[in-house]
Amino acid sequence: ASAMPRRAVFAAATSLLAVPPAFAAGKPASDGSWAKRFEAFEDSDFAGFKTAPSGLQYKVFEEGYGVKPVAGQKIKAHYAGYLLNGAKFDSSYDRRSPLEFNVGTGRVIKGWDEALLDMQVGEKRILKIPSGLACESNARLEHRSECALMLTMRVCLCLPADGEKGAGGIIPGGATLVFYVELVTLAA
């Protein structure tokens, strides 16, 4: 039996290492144009949405191409958040910087954790989040003093744990929130 020369084996092995894994390959994050909204939402805007047992409603806008994250894994996600009247209250696209956090650990609102754990890298979804899921997931949030919807370090929209009091004049009590969310990547 003849053995492959060492150089050929080494070259083959290093070429395999140079190929990025499926979740790292693919398209770069979008520019956010898909997430722009200029008018109030109507019931017809939510036609075709699926409803999870929790009450979270969602529609896949664009299929992903990668793997799904697991609870505790660091991810990067872009988003734009709106009230039902069409008013935008926050957007990572506007800052050109996706939000990085450990998903499924209560660092963001319940509706986000639930949706993102079910998304593939590269997937874009529109989420309709009832007020009960637009509140903190658990007591592990930083800066907990009345701040439960912590989407970025710069913007902290405050919702009490019950989601009923609203947020600093921006989000009214009991509000349903609409998010355009893109799972950009799994971070190392």
mmCIF file with all atom_site columns, C-alpha atoms in Angstrom:
data_model
loop_
_atom_site.group_PDB
_atom_site.id
_atom_site.type_symbol
_atom_site.label_atom_id
_atom_site.label_alt_id
_atom_site.label_comp_id
_atom_site.label_asym_id
_atom_site.label_entity_id
_atom_site.label_seq_id
_atom_site.pdbx_PDB_ins_code
_atom_site.Cartn_x
_atom_site.Cartn_y
_atom_site.Cartn_z
_atom_site.occupancy
_atom_site.B_iso_or_equiv
_atom_site.pdbx_formal_charge
_atom_site.auth_seq_id
_atom_site.auth_comp_id
_atom_site.auth_asym_id
_atom_site.auth_atom_id
_atom_site.pdbx_PDB_model_num
ATOM 1   C CA . ALA A 1 1   ? 0.000   0.000  0.000  1.00 0.00 ? 1   ALA A CA 1
ATOM 2   C CA . SER A 1 2   ? 1.330   3.371  -0.887 1.00 0.00 ? 2   SER A CA 1
ATOM 3   C CA . ALA A 1 3   ? 1.100   6.301  1.477  1.00 0.00 ? 3   ALA A CA 1
ATOM 4   C CA . MET A 1 4   ? 0.298   9.854  0.414  1.00 0.00 ? 4   MET A CA 1
ATOM 5   C CA . PRO A 1 5   ? 3.232   12.211 0.632  1.00 0.00 ? 5   PRO A CA 1
ATOM 6   C CA . ARG A 1 6   ? 3.206   14.350 3.775  1.00 0.00 ? 6   ARG A CA 1
ATOM 7   C CA . ARG A 1 7   ? 2.926   17.578 1.797  1.00 0.00 ? 7   ARG A CA 1
ATOM 8   C CA . ALA A 1 8   ? -0.234  16.394 0.009  1.00 0.00 ? 8   ALA A CA 1
ATOM 9   C CA . VAL A 1 9   ? -1.863  15.392 3.305  1.00 0.00 ? 9   VAL A CA 1
ATOM 10  C CA . PHE A 1 10  ? -0.901  18.716 4.893  1.00 0.00 ? 10  PHE A CA 1
ATOM 11  C CA . ALA A 1 11  ? -2.190  20.699 1.893  1.00 0.00 ? 11  ALA A CA 1
ATOM 12  C CA . ALA A 1 12  ? -5.496  18.815 1.923  1.00 0.00 ? 12  ALA A CA 1
ATOM 13  C CA . ALA A 1 13  ? -5.943  19.326 5.666  1.00 0.00 ? 13  ALA A CA 1
ATOM 14  C CA . THR A 1 14  ? -5.190  23.050 5.572  1.00 0.00 ? 14  THR A CA 1
ATOM 15  C CA . SER A 1 15  ? -7.534  23.597 2.633  1.00 0.00 ? 15  SER A CA 1
ATOM 16  C CA . LEU A 1 16  ? -10.337 21.989 4.651  1.00 0.00 ? 16  LEU A CA 1
ATOM 17  C CA . LEU A 1 17  ? -9.608  24.309 7.566  1.00 0.00 ? 17  LEU A CA 1
ATOM 18  C CA . ALA A 1 18  ? -9.835  27.315 5.258  1.00 0.00 ? 18  ALA A CA 1
ATOM 19  C CA . VAL A 1 19  ? -13.462 26.516 4.376  1.00 0.00 ? 19  VAL A CA 1
ATOM 20  C CA . PRO A 1 20  ? -15.757 28.427 6.743  1.00 0.00 ? 20  PRO A CA 1
ATOM 21  C CA . PRO A 1 21  ? -18.504 26.470 8.500  1.00 0.00 ? 21  PRO A CA 1
ATOM 22  C CA . ALA A 1 22  ? -22.006 26.733 7.026  1.00 0.00 ? 22  ALA A CA 1
ATOM 23  C CA . PHE A 1 23  ? -23.185 29.189 9.659  1.00 0.00 ? 23  PHE A CA 1
ATOM 24  C CA . ALA A 1 24  ? -20.283 31.559 8.968  1.00 0.00 ? 24  ALA A CA 1
ATOM 25  C CA . ALA A 1 25  ? -20.663 31.497 5.200  1.00 0.00 ? 25  ALA A CA 1
ATOM 26  C CA . GLY A 1 26  ? -23.413 33.257 3.335  1.00 0.00 ? 26  GLY A CA 1
ATOM 27  C CA . LYS A 1 27  ? -24.568 36.779 2.847  1.00 0.00 ? 27  LYS A CA 1
ATOM 28  C CA . PRO A 1 28  ? -23.552 39.731 4.997  1.00 0.00 ? 28  PRO A CA 1
ATOM 29  C CA . ALA A 1 29  ? -26.163 41.453 7.145  1.00 0.00 ? 29  ALA A CA 1
ATOM 30  C CA . SER A 1 30  ? -28.674 43.527 5.223  1.00 0.00 ? 30  SER A CA 1
ATOM 31  C CA . ASP A 1 31  ? -28.761 47.313 5.204  1.00 0.00 ? 31  ASP A CA 1
ATOM 32  C CA . GLY A 1 32  ? -32.122 47.308 6.986  1.00 0.00 ? 32  GLY A CA 1
ATOM 33  C CA . SER A 1 33  ? -34.211 48.542 4.055  1.00 0.00 ? 33  SER A CA 1
ATOM 34  C CA . TRP A 1 34  ? -36.487 45.518 4.520  1.00 0.00 ? 34  TRP A CA 1
ATOM 35  C CA . ALA A 1 35  ? -37.271 46.758 8.055  1.00 0.00 ? 35  ALA A CA 1
ATOM 36  C CA . LYS A 1 36  ? -38.422 50.293 7.218  1.00 0.00 ? 36  LYS A CA 1
ATOM 37  C CA . ARG A 1 37  ? -41.992 51.195 8.114  1.00 0.00 ? 37  ARG A CA 1
ATOM 38  C CA . PHE A 1 38  ? -43.742 54.535 7.554  1.00 0.00 ? 38  PHE A CA 1
ATOM 39  C CA . GLU A 1 39  ? -47.374 53.935 8.481  1.00 0.00 ? 39  GLU A CA 1
ATOM 40  C CA . ALA A 1 40  ? -49.520 52.319 11.144 1.00 0.00 ? 40  ALA A CA 1
ATOM 41  C CA . PHE A 1 41  ? -49.904 48.548 11.088 1.00 0.00 ? 41  PHE A CA 1
ATOM 42  C CA . GLU A 1 42  ? -53.251 47.077 10.065 1.00 0.00 ? 42  GLU A CA 1
ATOM 43  C CA . ASP A 1 43  ? -54.640 43.606 10.697 1.00 0.00 ? 43  ASP A CA 1
ATOM 44  C CA . SER A 1 44  ? -53.894 42.721 7.065  1.00 0.00 ? 44  SER A CA 1
ATOM 45  C CA . ASP A 1 45  ? -50.172 43.323 7.741  1.00 0.00 ? 45  ASP A CA 1
ATOM 46  C CA . PHE A 1 46  ? -50.240 40.276 10.015 1.00 0.00 ? 46  PHE A CA 1
ATOM 47  C CA . ALA A 1 47  ? -52.023 37.927 7.618  1.00 0.00 ? 47  ALA A CA 1
ATOM 48  C CA . GLY A 1 48  ? -50.144 34.648 7.303  1.00 0.00 ? 48  GLY A CA 1
ATOM 49  C CA . PHE A 1 49  ? -48.373 35.010 10.634 1.00 0.00 ? 49  PHE A CA 1
ATOM 50  C CA . LYS A 1 50  ? -47.893 31.879 12.729 1.00 0.00 ? 50  LYS A CA 1
ATOM 51  C CA . THR A 1 51  ? -48.802 31.983 16.412 1.00 0.00 ? 51  THR A CA 1
ATOM 52  C CA . ALA A 1 52  ? -46.657 30.197 18.991 1.00 0.00 ? 52  ALA A CA 1
ATOM 53  C CA . PRO A 1 53  ? -48.291 28.711 22.128 1.00 0.00 ? 53  PRO A CA 1
ATOM 54  C CA . SER A 1 54  ? -46.900 31.694 24.091 1.00 0.00 ? 54  SER A CA 1
ATOM 55  C CA . GLY A 1 55  ? -48.864 34.166 21.944 1.00 0.00 ? 55  GLY A CA 1
ATOM 56  C CA . LEU A 1 56  ? -45.827 35.339 19.979 1.00 0.00 ? 56  LEU A CA 1
ATOM 57  C CA . GLN A 1 57  ? -46.784 35.902 16.343 1.00 0.00 ? 57  GLN A CA 1
ATOM 58  C CA . TYR A 1 58  ? -44.203 35.770 13.580 1.00 0.00 ? 58  TYR A CA 1
ATOM 59  C CA . LYS A 1 59  ? -43.655 35.530 9.872  1.00 0.00 ? 59  LYS A CA 1
ATOM 60  C CA . VAL A 1 60  ? -40.461 34.428 8.178  1.00 0.00 ? 60  VAL A CA 1
ATOM 61  C CA . PHE A 1 61  ? -39.577 37.222 5.775  1.00 0.00 ? 61  PHE A CA 1
ATOM 62  C CA . GLU A 1 62  ? -36.467 35.501 4.422  1.00 0.00 ? 62  GLU A CA 1
ATOM 63  C CA . GLU A 1 63  ? -35.249 31.981 5.136  1.00 0.00 ? 63  GLU A CA 1
ATOM 64  C CA . GLY A 1 64  ? -31.905 31.516 6.855  1.00 0.00 ? 64  GLY A CA 1
ATOM 65  C CA . TYR A 1 65  ? -29.023 29.412 5.619  1.00 0.00 ? 65  TYR A CA 1
ATOM 66  C CA . GLY A 1 66  ? -27.269 28.460 8.799  1.00 0.00 ? 66  GLY A CA 1
ATOM 67  C CA . VAL A 1 67  ? -27.694 26.737 12.099 1.00 0.00 ? 67  VAL A CA 1
ATOM 68  C CA . LYS A 1 68  ? -29.920 27.780 15.008 1.00 0.00 ? 68  LYS A CA 1
ATOM 69  C CA . PRO A 1 69  ? -28.353 29.116 18.217 1.00 0.00 ? 69  PRO A CA 1
ATOM 70  C CA . VAL A 1 70  ? -28.589 27.256 21.504 1.00 0.00 ? 70  VAL A CA 1
ATOM 71  C CA . ALA A 1 71  ? -29.530 28.867 24.811 1.00 0.00 ? 71  ALA A CA 1
ATOM 72  C CA . GLY A 1 72  ? -26.573 30.730 26.279 1.00 0.00 ? 72  GLY A CA 1
ATOM 73  C CA . GLN A 1 73  ? -24.819 31.170 22.931 1.00 0.00 ? 73  GLN A CA 1
ATOM 74  C CA . LYS A 1 74  ? -23.627 34.630 21.936 1.00 0.00 ? 74  LYS A CA 1
ATOM 75  C CA . ILE A 1 75  ? -25.325 35.975 18.809 1.00 0.00 ? 75  ILE A CA 1
ATOM 76  C CA . LYS A 1 76  ? -25.490 39.166 16.792 1.00 0.00 ? 76  LYS A CA 1
ATOM 77  C CA . ALA A 1 77  ? -28.889 40.378 15.636 1.00 0.00 ? 77  ALA A CA 1
ATOM 78  C CA . HIS A 1 78  ? -30.106 43.444 13.783 1.00 0.00 ? 78  HIS A CA 1
ATOM 79  C CA . TYR A 1 79  ? -33.555 44.812 14.503 1.00 0.00 ? 79  TYR A CA 1
ATOM 80  C CA . ALA A 1 80  ? -36.016 47.663 14.112 1.00 0.00 ? 80  ALA A CA 1
ATOM 81  C CA . GLY A 1 81  ? -38.782 48.058 16.693 1.00 0.00 ? 81  GLY A CA 1
ATOM 82  C CA . TYR A 1 82  ? -42.159 49.697 16.137 1.00 0.00 ? 82  TYR A CA 1
ATOM 83  C CA . LEU A 1 83  ? -45.404 50.405 17.940 1.00 0.00 ? 83  LEU A CA 1
ATOM 84  C CA . LEU A 1 84  ? -48.633 49.385 16.201 1.00 0.00 ? 84  LEU A CA 1
ATOM 85  C CA . ASN A 1 85  ? -49.142 53.035 15.190 1.00 0.00 ? 85  ASN A CA 1
ATOM 86  C CA . GLY A 1 86  ? -45.996 52.731 13.037 1.00 0.00 ? 86  GLY A CA 1
ATOM 87  C CA . ALA A 1 87  ? -43.755 54.803 15.318 1.00 0.00 ? 87  ALA A CA 1
ATOM 88  C CA . LYS A 1 88  ? -40.205 53.433 15.410 1.00 0.00 ? 88  LYS A CA 1
ATOM 89  C CA . PHE A 1 89  ? -38.717 53.394 18.908 1.00 0.00 ? 89  PHE A CA 1
ATOM 90  C CA . ASP A 1 90  ? -35.323 51.790 18.261 1.00 0.00 ? 90  ASP A CA 1
ATOM 91  C CA . SER A 1 91  ? -33.199 50.330 15.463 1.00 0.00 ? 91  SER A CA 1
ATOM 92  C CA . SER A 1 92  ? -29.764 48.746 15.376 1.00 0.00 ? 92  SER A CA 1
ATOM 93  C CA . TYR A 1 93  ? -29.826 49.265 11.602 1.00 0.00 ? 93  TYR A CA 1
ATOM 94  C CA . ASP A 1 94  ? -29.846 53.035 12.196 1.00 0.00 ? 94  ASP A CA 1
ATOM 95  C CA . ARG A 1 95  ? -26.685 52.655 14.308 1.00 0.00 ? 95  ARG A CA 1
ATOM 96  C CA . ARG A 1 96  ? -25.155 50.244 11.755 1.00 0.00 ? 96  ARG A CA 1
ATOM 97  C CA . SER A 1 97  ? -24.257 47.940 14.609 1.00 0.00 ? 97  SER A CA 1
ATOM 98  C CA . PRO A 1 98  ? -26.025 44.660 15.398 1.00 0.00 ? 98  PRO A CA 1
ATOM 99  C CA . LEU A 1 99  ? -26.806 43.874 19.010 1.00 0.00 ? 99  LEU A CA 1
ATOM 100 C CA . GLU A 1 100 ? -24.578 41.194 20.543 1.00 0.00 ? 100 GLU A CA 1
ATOM 101 C CA . PHE A 1 101 ? -25.832 39.178 23.527 1.00 0.00 ? 101 PHE A CA 1
ATOM 102 C CA . ASN A 1 102 ? -26.240 35.665 24.906 1.00 0.00 ? 102 ASN A CA 1
ATOM 103 C CA . VAL A 1 103 ? -29.594 34.422 23.650 1.00 0.00 ? 103 VAL A CA 1
ATOM 104 C CA . GLY A 1 104 ? -32.013 32.485 25.835 1.00 0.00 ? 104 GLY A CA 1
ATOM 105 C CA . THR A 1 105 ? -30.615 33.817 29.105 1.00 0.00 ? 105 THR A CA 1
ATOM 106 C CA . GLY A 1 106 ? -33.092 36.600 29.851 1.00 0.00 ? 106 GLY A CA 1
ATOM 107 C CA . ARG A 1 107 ? -30.853 39.447 28.621 1.00 0.00 ? 107 ARG A CA 1
ATOM 108 C CA . VAL A 1 108 ? -33.647 40.653 26.325 1.00 0.00 ? 108 VAL A CA 1
ATOM 109 C CA . ILE A 1 109 ? -37.427 40.489 26.326 1.00 0.00 ? 109 ILE A CA 1
ATOM 110 C CA . LYS A 1 110 ? -39.123 37.090 26.368 1.00 0.00 ? 110 LYS A CA 1
ATOM 111 C CA . GLY A 1 111 ? -40.436 37.396 22.816 1.00 0.00 ? 111 GLY A CA 1
ATOM 112 C CA . TRP A 1 112 ? -36.937 37.958 21.476 1.00 0.00 ? 112 TRP A CA 1
ATOM 113 C CA . ASP A 1 113 ? -35.410 34.987 23.290 1.00 0.00 ? 113 ASP A CA 1
ATOM 114 C CA . GLU A 1 114 ? -38.210 32.730 22.070 1.00 0.00 ? 114 GLU A CA 1
ATOM 115 C CA . ALA A 1 115 ? -37.996 33.865 18.444 1.00 0.00 ? 115 ALA A CA 1
ATOM 116 C CA . LEU A 1 116 ? -34.219 33.977 18.098 1.00 0.00 ? 116 LEU A CA 1
ATOM 117 C CA . LEU A 1 117 ? -33.728 30.478 19.514 1.00 0.00 ? 117 LEU A CA 1
ATOM 118 C CA . ASP A 1 118 ? -35.912 29.236 16.658 1.00 0.00 ? 118 ASP A CA 1
ATOM 119 C CA . MET A 1 119 ? -34.190 31.208 13.870 1.00 0.00 ? 119 MET A CA 1
ATOM 120 C CA . GLN A 1 120 ? -31.392 30.161 11.541 1.00 0.00 ? 120 GLN A CA 1
ATOM 121 C CA . VAL A 1 121 ? -28.406 32.407 10.890 1.00 0.00 ? 121 VAL A CA 1
ATOM 122 C CA . GLY A 1 122 ? -29.326 34.767 8.066  1.00 0.00 ? 122 GLY A CA 1
ATOM 123 C CA . GLU A 1 123 ? -33.061 34.483 8.730  1.00 0.00 ? 123 GLU A CA 1
ATOM 124 C CA . LYS A 1 124 ? -35.251 37.565 8.855  1.00 0.00 ? 124 LYS A CA 1
ATOM 125 C CA . ARG A 1 125 ? -38.534 37.544 10.756 1.00 0.00 ? 125 ARG A CA 1
ATOM 126 C CA . ILE A 1 126 ? -41.245 39.983 11.595 1.00 0.00 ? 126 ILE A CA 1
ATOM 127 C CA . LEU A 1 127 ? -42.391 39.538 15.189 1.00 0.00 ? 127 LEU A CA 1
ATOM 128 C CA . LYS A 1 128 ? -45.628 40.733 16.756 1.00 0.00 ? 128 LYS A CA 1
ATOM 129 C CA . ILE A 1 129 ? -44.982 40.605 20.474 1.00 0.00 ? 129 ILE A CA 1
ATOM 130 C CA . PRO A 1 130 ? -47.859 40.990 22.957 1.00 0.00 ? 130 PRO A CA 1
ATOM 131 C CA . SER A 1 131 ? -47.132 43.022 26.087 1.00 0.00 ? 131 SER A CA 1
ATOM 132 C CA . GLY A 1 132 ? -46.796 39.890 28.232 1.00 0.00 ? 132 GLY A CA 1
ATOM 133 C CA . LEU A 1 133 ? -43.769 38.838 26.156 1.00 0.00 ? 133 LEU A CA 1
ATOM 134 C CA . ALA A 1 134 ? -42.407 42.384 25.943 1.00 0.00 ? 134 ALA A CA 1
ATOM 135 C CA . CYS A 1 135 ? -41.104 42.223 29.481 1.00 0.00 ? 135 CYS A CA 1
ATOM 136 C CA . GLU A 1 136 ? -38.073 40.765 31.163 1.00 0.00 ? 136 GLU A CA 1
ATOM 137 C CA . SER A 1 137 ? -37.429 37.051 30.952 1.00 0.00 ? 137 SER A CA 1
ATOM 138 C CA . ASN A 1 138 ? -35.960 36.690 34.427 1.00 0.00 ? 138 ASN A CA 1
ATOM 139 C CA . ALA A 1 139 ? -34.167 38.528 37.195 1.00 0.00 ? 139 ALA A CA 1
ATOM 140 C CA . ARG A 1 140 ? -30.730 38.290 35.579 1.00 0.00 ? 140 ARG A CA 1
ATOM 141 C CA . LEU A 1 141 ? -31.045 41.539 33.640 1.00 0.00 ? 141 LEU A CA 1
ATOM 142 C CA . GLU A 1 142 ? -28.425 44.143 34.369 1.00 0.00 ? 142 GLU A CA 1
ATOM 143 C CA . HIS A 1 143 ? -29.643 47.573 35.470 1.00 0.00 ? 143 HIS A CA 1
ATOM 144 C CA . ARG A 1 144 ? -32.877 45.941 36.625 1.00 0.00 ? 144 ARG A CA 1
ATOM 145 C CA . SER A 1 145 ? -34.171 49.068 38.316 1.00 0.00 ? 145 SER A CA 1
ATOM 146 C CA . GLU A 1 146 ? -37.353 49.293 36.253 1.00 0.00 ? 146 GLU A CA 1
ATOM 147 C CA . CYS A 1 147 ? -35.493 48.395 33.087 1.00 0.00 ? 147 CYS A CA 1
ATOM 148 C CA . ALA A 1 148 ? -36.628 45.183 31.514 1.00 0.00 ? 148 ALA A CA 1
ATOM 149 C CA . LEU A 1 149 ? -36.447 45.791 27.777 1.00 0.00 ? 149 LEU A CA 1
ATOM 150 C CA . MET A 1 150 ? -32.720 46.233 27.366 1.00 0.00 ? 150 MET A CA 1
ATOM 151 C CA . LEU A 1 151 ? -31.944 46.029 23.704 1.00 0.00 ? 151 LEU A CA 1
ATOM 152 C CA . THR A 1 152 ? -28.719 47.994 23.581 1.00 0.00 ? 152 THR A CA 1
ATOM 153 C CA . MET A 1 153 ? -26.248 49.492 25.986 1.00 0.00 ? 153 MET A CA 1
ATOM 154 C CA . ARG A 1 154 ? -27.077 52.925 24.557 1.00 0.00 ? 154 ARG A CA 1
ATOM 155 C CA . VAL A 1 155 ? -30.843 52.652 24.438 1.00 0.00 ? 155 VAL A CA 1
ATOM 156 C CA . CYS A 1 156 ? -32.657 51.207 27.410 1.00 0.00 ? 156 CYS A CA 1
ATOM 157 C CA . LEU A 1 157 ? -36.395 51.275 26.992 1.00 0.00 ? 157 LEU A CA 1
ATOM 158 C CA . CYS A 1 158 ? -37.877 50.642 30.392 1.00 0.00 ? 158 CYS A CA 1
ATOM 159 C CA . LEU A 1 159 ? -40.773 48.272 30.807 1.00 0.00 ? 159 LEU A CA 1
ATOM 160 C CA . PRO A 1 160 ? -41.724 46.940 34.212 1.00 0.00 ? 160 PRO A CA 1
ATOM 161 C CA . ALA A 1 161 ? -41.779 43.190 34.597 1.00 0.00 ? 161 ALA A CA 1
ATOM 162 C CA . ASP A 1 162 ? -45.513 43.056 33.913 1.00 0.00 ? 162 ASP A CA 1
ATOM 163 C CA . GLY A 1 163 ? -45.301 45.064 30.661 1.00 0.00 ? 163 GLY A CA 1
ATOM 164 C CA . GLU A 1 164 ? -48.300 47.162 31.676 1.00 0.00 ? 164 GLU A CA 1
ATOM 165 C CA . LYS A 1 165 ? -46.838 50.498 32.790 1.00 0.00 ? 165 LYS A CA 1
ATOM 166 C CA . GLY A 1 166 ? -45.101 51.445 29.559 1.00 0.00 ? 166 GLY A CA 1
ATOM 167 C CA . ALA A 1 167 ? -41.662 52.859 28.980 1.00 0.00 ? 167 ALA A CA 1
ATOM 168 C CA . GLY A 1 168 ? -40.530 56.376 29.658 1.00 0.00 ? 168 GLY A CA 1
ATOM 169 C CA . GLY A 1 169 ? -43.108 58.102 27.494 1.00 0.00 ? 169 GLY A CA 1
ATOM 170 C CA . ILE A 1 170 ? -42.017 56.112 24.434 1.00 0.00 ? 170 ILE A CA 1
ATOM 171 C CA . ILE A 1 171 ? -43.875 52.822 24.823 1.00 0.00 ? 171 ILE A CA 1
ATOM 172 C CA . PRO A 1 172 ? -47.382 53.004 26.280 1.00 0.00 ? 172 PRO A CA 1
ATOM 173 C CA . GLY A 1 173 ? -48.524 50.495 28.888 1.00 0.00 ? 173 GLY A CA 1
ATOM 174 C CA . GLY A 1 174 ? -49.842 47.203 27.534 1.00 0.00 ? 174 GLY A CA 1
ATOM 175 C CA . ALA A 1 175 ? -48.335 47.914 24.108 1.00 0.00 ? 175 ALA A CA 1
ATOM 176 C CA . THR A 1 176 ? -47.931 45.248 21.458 1.00 0.00 ? 176 THR A CA 1
ATOM 177 C CA . LEU A 1 177 ? -44.521 45.627 19.832 1.00 0.00 ? 177 LEU A CA 1
ATOM 178 C CA . VAL A 1 178 ? -43.514 44.790 16.266 1.00 0.00 ? 178 VAL A CA 1
ATOM 179 C CA . PHE A 1 179 ? -39.912 43.907 15.504 1.00 0.00 ? 179 PHE A CA 1
ATOM 180 C CA . TYR A 1 180 ? -38.136 43.224 12.265 1.00 0.00 ? 180 TYR A CA 1
ATOM 181 C CA . VAL A 1 181 ? -35.324 40.907 13.394 1.00 0.00 ? 181 VAL A CA 1
ATOM 182 C CA . GLU A 1 182 ? -32.362 39.492 11.476 1.00 0.00 ? 182 GLU A CA 1
ATOM 183 C CA . LEU A 1 183 ? -30.114 36.847 13.023 1.00 0.00 ? 183 LEU A CA 1
ATOM 184 C CA . VAL A 1 184 ? -26.778 38.012 11.634 1.00 0.00 ? 184 VAL A CA 1
ATOM 185 C CA . THR A 1 185 ? -24.330 35.520 13.113 1.00 0.00 ? 185 THR A CA 1
ATOM 186 C CA . LEU A 1 186 ? -23.369 33.282 15.972 1.00 0.00 ? 186 LEU A CA 1
ATOM 187 C CA . ALA A 1 187 ? -20.525 35.040 17.770 1.00 0.00 ? 187 ALA A CA 1
ATOM 188 C CA . ALA A 1 188 ? -17.459 33.416 19.228 1.00 0.00 ? 188 ALA A CA 1
#
